[in-house]
Coordinates of C-alpha atoms and ligand atoms in Angstrom, one line a residue:
M1 CA 23.8 6.2 -20.7
M2 CA 22.0 2.8 -20.2
R3 CA 18.3 3.1 -19.9
V4 CA 17.0 1.8 -16.5
D5 CA 14.2 -0.1 -18.1
S6 CA 16.5 -2.1 -20.4
R7 CA 18.3 -3.8 -17.5
S8 CA 17.9 -7.5 -18.1
Q9 CA 17.9 -8.6 -14.5
G10 CA 14.8 -6.6 -13.5
L11 CA 14.7 -4.2 -10.6
A12 CA 14.6 -5.1 -6.9
D13 CA 12.6 -3.1 -4.3
L14 CA 13.1 -4.4 -0.7
H15 CA 11.5 -1.4 1.1
R16 CA 8.0 -0.4 0.1
H17 CA 5.3 0.4 2.8
L18 CA 1.8 -0.8 2.0
D19 CA 0.2 2.2 3.7
G20 CA 2.3 4.6 1.7
S21 CA 2.1 3.0 -1.7
L22 CA -1.6 3.0 -2.6
R23 CA -2.7 4.0 -6.1
P24 CA -4.2 7.6 -6.1
E25 CA -7.4 6.3 -7.7
T26 CA -7.8 3.7 -5.0
V27 CA -7.3 6.4 -2.3
A28 CA -10.1 8.4 -4.0
E29 CA -12.4 5.4 -4.2
F30 CA -11.8 4.3 -0.6
A31 CA -12.2 7.9 0.7
A32 CA -15.5 8.3 -1.2
T33 CA -16.9 5.0 0.2
L34 CA -16.0 6.1 3.7
G35 CA -17.2 9.7 3.2
E36 CA -13.8 11.2 3.8
N37 CA -12.1 14.0 1.9
V38 CA -8.6 13.3 0.5
P39 CA -6.3 16.0 2.0
S40 CA -4.8 18.3 -0.7
D41 CA -1.4 18.1 0.9
L42 CA -1.1 14.3 1.2
S43 CA 2.2 14.0 -0.7
F44 CA 5.6 14.4 0.9
Y45 CA 7.6 17.5 0.1
S46 CA 11.3 18.3 0.4
G47 CA 12.5 19.0 3.9
M48 CA 9.2 18.4 5.6
G49 CA 10.8 16.4 8.4
L50 CA 10.1 12.9 9.6
E51 CA 7.3 13.8 12.0
Q52 CA 5.3 15.6 9.4
A53 CA 6.0 12.8 7.0
L54 CA 4.8 10.1 9.4
S55 CA 1.6 12.2 10.1
R56 CA 0.6 11.6 6.4
F57 CA 0.1 7.9 7.2
S58 CA -2.8 8.6 9.6
F59 CA -5.0 9.4 6.5
T60 CA -4.0 6.4 4.4
L61 CA -4.3 4.2 7.4
S62 CA -7.8 5.4 8.0
L63 CA -8.7 3.9 4.6
L64 CA -7.0 0.6 5.3
Q65 CA -8.6 -0.5 8.6
Q66 CA -10.6 -3.4 7.0
P67 CA -8.9 -6.6 5.7
E68 CA -10.6 -6.4 2.3
N69 CA -8.9 -3.0 1.6
V70 CA -5.5 -4.3 2.9
R71 CA -5.9 -7.3 0.5
R72 CA -6.7 -5.1 -2.5
V73 CA -3.9 -2.7 -1.9
A74 CA -1.4 -5.5 -1.4
S75 CA -2.5 -7.0 -4.7
E76 CA -2.3 -3.6 -6.5
I77 CA 1.2 -2.9 -5.2
C78 CA 2.4 -6.2 -6.7
E79 CA 0.8 -5.3 -10.0
D80 CA 2.3 -1.9 -10.0
A81 CA 5.8 -3.1 -9.1
L82 CA 5.7 -5.7 -11.9
K83 CA 4.8 -2.9 -14.4
E84 CA 7.8 -0.9 -13.1
G85 CA 10.1 -3.8 -14.0
V86 CA 10.5 -5.0 -10.4
T87 CA 11.1 -8.7 -10.2
T88 CA 12.2 -8.9 -6.5
L89 CA 9.7 -7.2 -4.2
E90 CA 9.1 -6.9 -0.4
I91 CA 6.1 -5.1 1.0
R92 CA 6.0 -4.1 4.7
F93 CA 3.4 -2.9 7.1
A94 CA 2.4 -2.7 10.8
P95 CA -0.7 -4.8 11.1
Q96 CA -1.4 -3.5 14.7
L97 CA -2.4 -0.2 13.1
H98 CA -5.2 -1.8 11.1
R99 CA -8.0 -2.3 13.6
G100 CA -10.9 -3.6 11.5
A101 CA -10.0 -7.2 12.4
P102 CA -7.5 -9.1 14.6
M103 CA -3.9 -8.7 13.6
E104 CA -3.8 -12.3 12.3
A105 CA -6.7 -11.7 9.9
I106 CA -5.0 -8.4 8.7
V107 CA -1.8 -10.2 8.0
D108 CA -3.6 -13.1 6.2
A109 CA -5.5 -10.5 4.0
A110 CA -2.1 -9.0 3.0
L111 CA -0.7 -12.4 2.2
E112 CA -3.8 -13.2 0.1
G113 CA -3.5 -10.0 -1.8
I114 CA 0.2 -10.7 -2.4
S115 CA -0.5 -14.2 -3.6
N116 CA 3.2 -15.2 -3.6
R117 CA 4.3 -12.2 -5.8
S118 CA 6.2 -10.5 -2.9
G119 CA 7.7 -11.1 0.4
L120 CA 5.9 -9.6 3.4
L121 CA 7.6 -7.9 6.4
L122 CA 5.8 -7.0 9.6
C123 CA 6.8 -3.7 11.2
G124 CA 7.1 -3.0 14.9
L125 CA 7.1 0.7 15.7
Y126 CA 9.7 2.7 17.6
G127 CA 8.3 3.4 21.1
E128 CA 5.7 0.7 21.3
D129 CA 5.7 -2.0 24.0
P130 CA 8.1 -4.8 23.0
S131 CA 5.3 -7.3 23.6
V132 CA 3.7 -6.1 20.3
L133 CA 6.9 -7.1 18.5
D134 CA 6.7 -10.5 20.3
R135 CA 3.2 -11.0 18.8
L136 CA 4.4 -10.0 15.4
V137 CA 7.1 -12.6 15.6
D138 CA 4.6 -15.3 16.5
I139 CA 2.3 -14.3 13.6
A140 CA 5.3 -14.1 11.2
A141 CA 6.8 -17.4 12.3
S142 CA 3.5 -19.3 11.7
R143 CA 2.9 -18.0 8.2
Q144 CA 4.7 -18.8 5.0
G145 CA 5.1 -15.6 3.0
V146 CA 6.0 -13.4 6.0
V147 CA 9.8 -13.3 5.5
G148 CA 11.0 -10.7 8.0
I149 CA 10.5 -8.2 10.8
D150 CA 11.2 -4.5 10.8
L151 CA 11.3 -1.6 13.3
A152 CA 9.7 1.4 11.7
G153 CA 8.8 5.0 12.5
G154 CA 11.5 6.9 14.5
P155 CA 12.6 7.4 18.1
T156 CA 11.3 10.5 20.0
P157 CA 12.5 11.7 23.4
S158 CA 9.1 10.9 25.0
H159 CA 9.3 7.2 24.1
R160 CA 9.6 4.8 27.1
F161 CA 11.1 2.1 25.0
H162 CA 14.3 2.5 22.9
M163 CA 15.8 0.4 20.1
T164 CA 17.8 -1.9 22.3
D165 CA 14.7 -2.7 24.4
Y166 CA 13.5 -4.8 21.4
A167 CA 16.5 -7.1 21.5
H168 CA 14.4 -10.1 22.7
P169 CA 11.7 -10.2 20.0
F170 CA 14.3 -9.5 17.3
R171 CA 16.5 -12.4 18.5
R172 CA 13.4 -14.7 18.6
A173 CA 12.7 -13.6 15.0
K174 CA 16.2 -14.7 14.0
E175 CA 15.7 -18.1 15.8
H176 CA 12.6 -18.6 13.7
G177 CA 14.6 -18.0 10.5
L178 CA 13.0 -14.6 9.8
G179 CA 15.0 -11.7 8.2
V180 CA 15.6 -8.6 10.3
T181 CA 15.7 -5.0 9.0
V182 CA 15.6 -1.8 11.0
H183 CA 14.8 1.8 10.1
A184 CA 18.0 3.4 11.5
A185 CA 20.2 6.4 11.1
E186 CA 17.5 8.2 9.0
G187 CA 19.4 11.4 9.5
R188 CA 20.2 10.3 13.0
P189 CA 23.6 9.2 14.4
P190 CA 25.3 6.1 12.9
S191 CA 25.4 4.5 16.3
E192 CA 21.8 3.4 15.5
I193 CA 23.2 1.2 12.7
R194 CA 25.6 -0.4 15.2
D195 CA 22.9 -1.1 17.7
A196 CA 20.6 -2.4 15.0
V197 CA 23.3 -4.8 13.7
E198 CA 24.8 -5.8 17.1
V199 CA 21.8 -5.8 19.4
L200 CA 18.8 -6.4 17.1
L201 CA 20.9 -8.6 14.7
A202 CA 19.8 -6.7 11.6
D203 CA 20.7 -8.2 8.2
R204 CA 19.5 -5.0 6.6
I205 CA 19.2 -1.3 7.5
G206 CA 16.5 1.0 6.2
H207 CA 18.0 4.4 5.2
G208 CA 21.3 4.6 7.2
T209 CA 22.0 8.0 5.6
T210 CA 24.7 9.0 8.2
L211 CA 26.7 5.7 7.8
L212 CA 29.9 7.5 6.5
E213 CA 30.1 9.7 9.6
D214 CA 31.7 6.7 11.5
S215 CA 34.4 4.6 9.9
A216 CA 34.0 1.8 12.5
T217 CA 30.4 1.5 11.6
V218 CA 31.3 1.3 7.9
D219 CA 33.8 -1.5 8.7
L220 CA 31.0 -3.3 10.6
V221 CA 28.6 -3.0 7.7
L222 CA 31.2 -4.2 5.3
K223 CA 32.3 -7.1 7.5
Q224 CA 28.7 -8.3 8.2
E225 CA 27.6 -7.7 4.6
V226 CA 24.7 -5.6 5.8
V227 CA 22.4 -4.5 3.0
I228 CA 21.4 -0.8 3.1
E229 CA 17.9 0.0 1.7
A230 CA 18.5 3.5 0.2
C231 CA 15.4 5.6 -0.4
L232 CA 16.6 8.7 -2.2
S233 CA 13.5 10.8 -2.6
S234 CA 12.1 9.8 0.8
N235 CA 15.4 10.7 2.5
A236 CA 15.3 14.2 1.0
H237 CA 11.6 14.6 1.9
V238 CA 12.1 13.9 5.6
G239 CA 15.3 16.0 5.6
A240 CA 17.6 13.1 6.3
I241 CA 19.7 14.5 3.5
A242 CA 19.6 18.0 2.1
T243 CA 18.7 17.1 -1.5
A244 CA 18.5 13.7 -3.3
S245 CA 21.5 14.7 -5.4
E246 CA 23.6 14.6 -2.2
H247 CA 22.7 11.1 -1.4
P248 CA 25.8 9.0 -0.4
L249 CA 24.7 6.0 -2.4
P250 CA 27.5 6.2 -5.0
K251 CA 30.2 6.5 -2.3
W252 CA 28.7 3.5 -0.4
L253 CA 28.7 1.4 -3.5
A254 CA 32.3 2.4 -4.4
L255 CA 33.4 1.3 -0.9
G256 CA 31.7 -2.1 -1.4
V257 CA 28.7 -1.5 0.8
R258 CA 25.8 -3.7 -0.2
A259 CA 23.3 -0.8 -0.8
T260 CA 20.3 -1.1 -3.0
V261 CA 17.7 1.4 -4.3
C262 CA 14.2 1.3 -2.8
T263 CA 11.1 3.4 -3.0
D264 CA 9.8 3.6 0.6
N265 CA 6.4 5.1 -0.3
T266 CA 5.3 5.3 -4.0
L267 CA 2.2 7.3 -3.3
L268 CA 3.5 9.7 -0.7
S269 CA 6.8 10.4 -2.4
C270 CA 5.3 10.2 -5.9
V271 CA 8.0 7.7 -7.1
T272 CA 8.3 4.4 -8.8
S273 CA 11.2 1.9 -8.6
K274 CA 12.1 2.9 -12.1
S275 CA 12.1 6.7 -11.3
E276 CA 14.2 6.1 -8.2
H277 CA 16.8 4.1 -10.3
S278 CA 16.8 6.8 -12.9
L279 CA 17.4 9.4 -10.2
A280 CA 20.2 7.2 -8.8
L281 CA 21.9 7.3 -12.2
T282 CA 22.1 11.1 -12.0
L283 CA 24.0 11.2 -8.7
P284 CA 27.6 12.5 -8.9
G285 CA 29.9 9.5 -9.0
M286 CA 27.2 7.0 -10.1
T287 CA 28.1 4.7 -13.0
D288 CA 26.1 2.0 -14.8
S289 CA 28.2 -0.7 -13.2
L290 CA 27.7 0.7 -9.7
L291 CA 23.9 0.9 -10.3
N292 CA 23.9 -2.7 -11.6
R293 CA 25.7 -3.7 -8.5
A294 CA 23.0 -2.0 -6.4
I295 CA 20.3 -3.9 -8.2
A296 CA 22.1 -7.1 -7.7
H297 CA 22.4 -6.3 -3.9
G298 CA 18.6 -6.0 -3.9
H299 CA 18.0 -9.4 -5.5
E300 CA 20.6 -11.1 -3.3
G301 CA 19.4 -9.3 -0.1
R302 CA 15.8 -10.4 -0.2
F303 CA 14.6 -12.4 2.7
R304 CA 13.4 -16.0 2.0
Ligands
LIG1 ZN1 10.4 3.0 5.5

């Protein structure tokens, strides 16, 4: 079997959250400076559920309120990814959750840390007022290096706003030439993929684990050449799939879906791009040529 680290084209990781991908030693250092204790159960574990998983970010975010910490972590993520063999990288985060400076200064700090080594995506969050997304689009459109907009987190019954309520800002993002990706169908119905593609004009989908439950949605994804950002370990952690070995990635690739392997959160899921590609190679039905195709989808699917 081909070794993942011998692939000549380098790896691609289009879905890596800044606030879930800190180095453990940086977490310890920031926590010590702020007088906080690092929770012993910070890492994700299998079947914990999306809500529990999202709650882990409240600690990492507490360490990342100031622009200088955002700048440093963005830089370290680029260094780490390069060491993993990643040659196409996109980092994403929700600047509205970092309150130590105005959103513009937080985004600029991330861009300085990245220093042209990665694309940057700004994340709106399920449930928040669409006006926040509009601000993110304005910030993104006026900065080279911000290449796309995302909708992250997940819907809950108590939310006043639903995915389709974000149509206006996402359409504006497209008009400004930004890429659009949406966290959709993360164990939830495949109709979310359809709404994301048809209403929010998504070029890419984060997760999409239930895609194969609806053949019309598969046809749509194939016809529109939608890229699916597959996050194997993360999907098992939040319970979107029962175990990583049941991930539908090989079936997607065999059907011609433009899926690619992503990490989601290197710290919280204890993964690297290399380890996730090695895991993908162990899936039933996976072949070297299918995995090489997935890597190519990642390079081709990057936002510019
Ligand atoms: Zn994500």
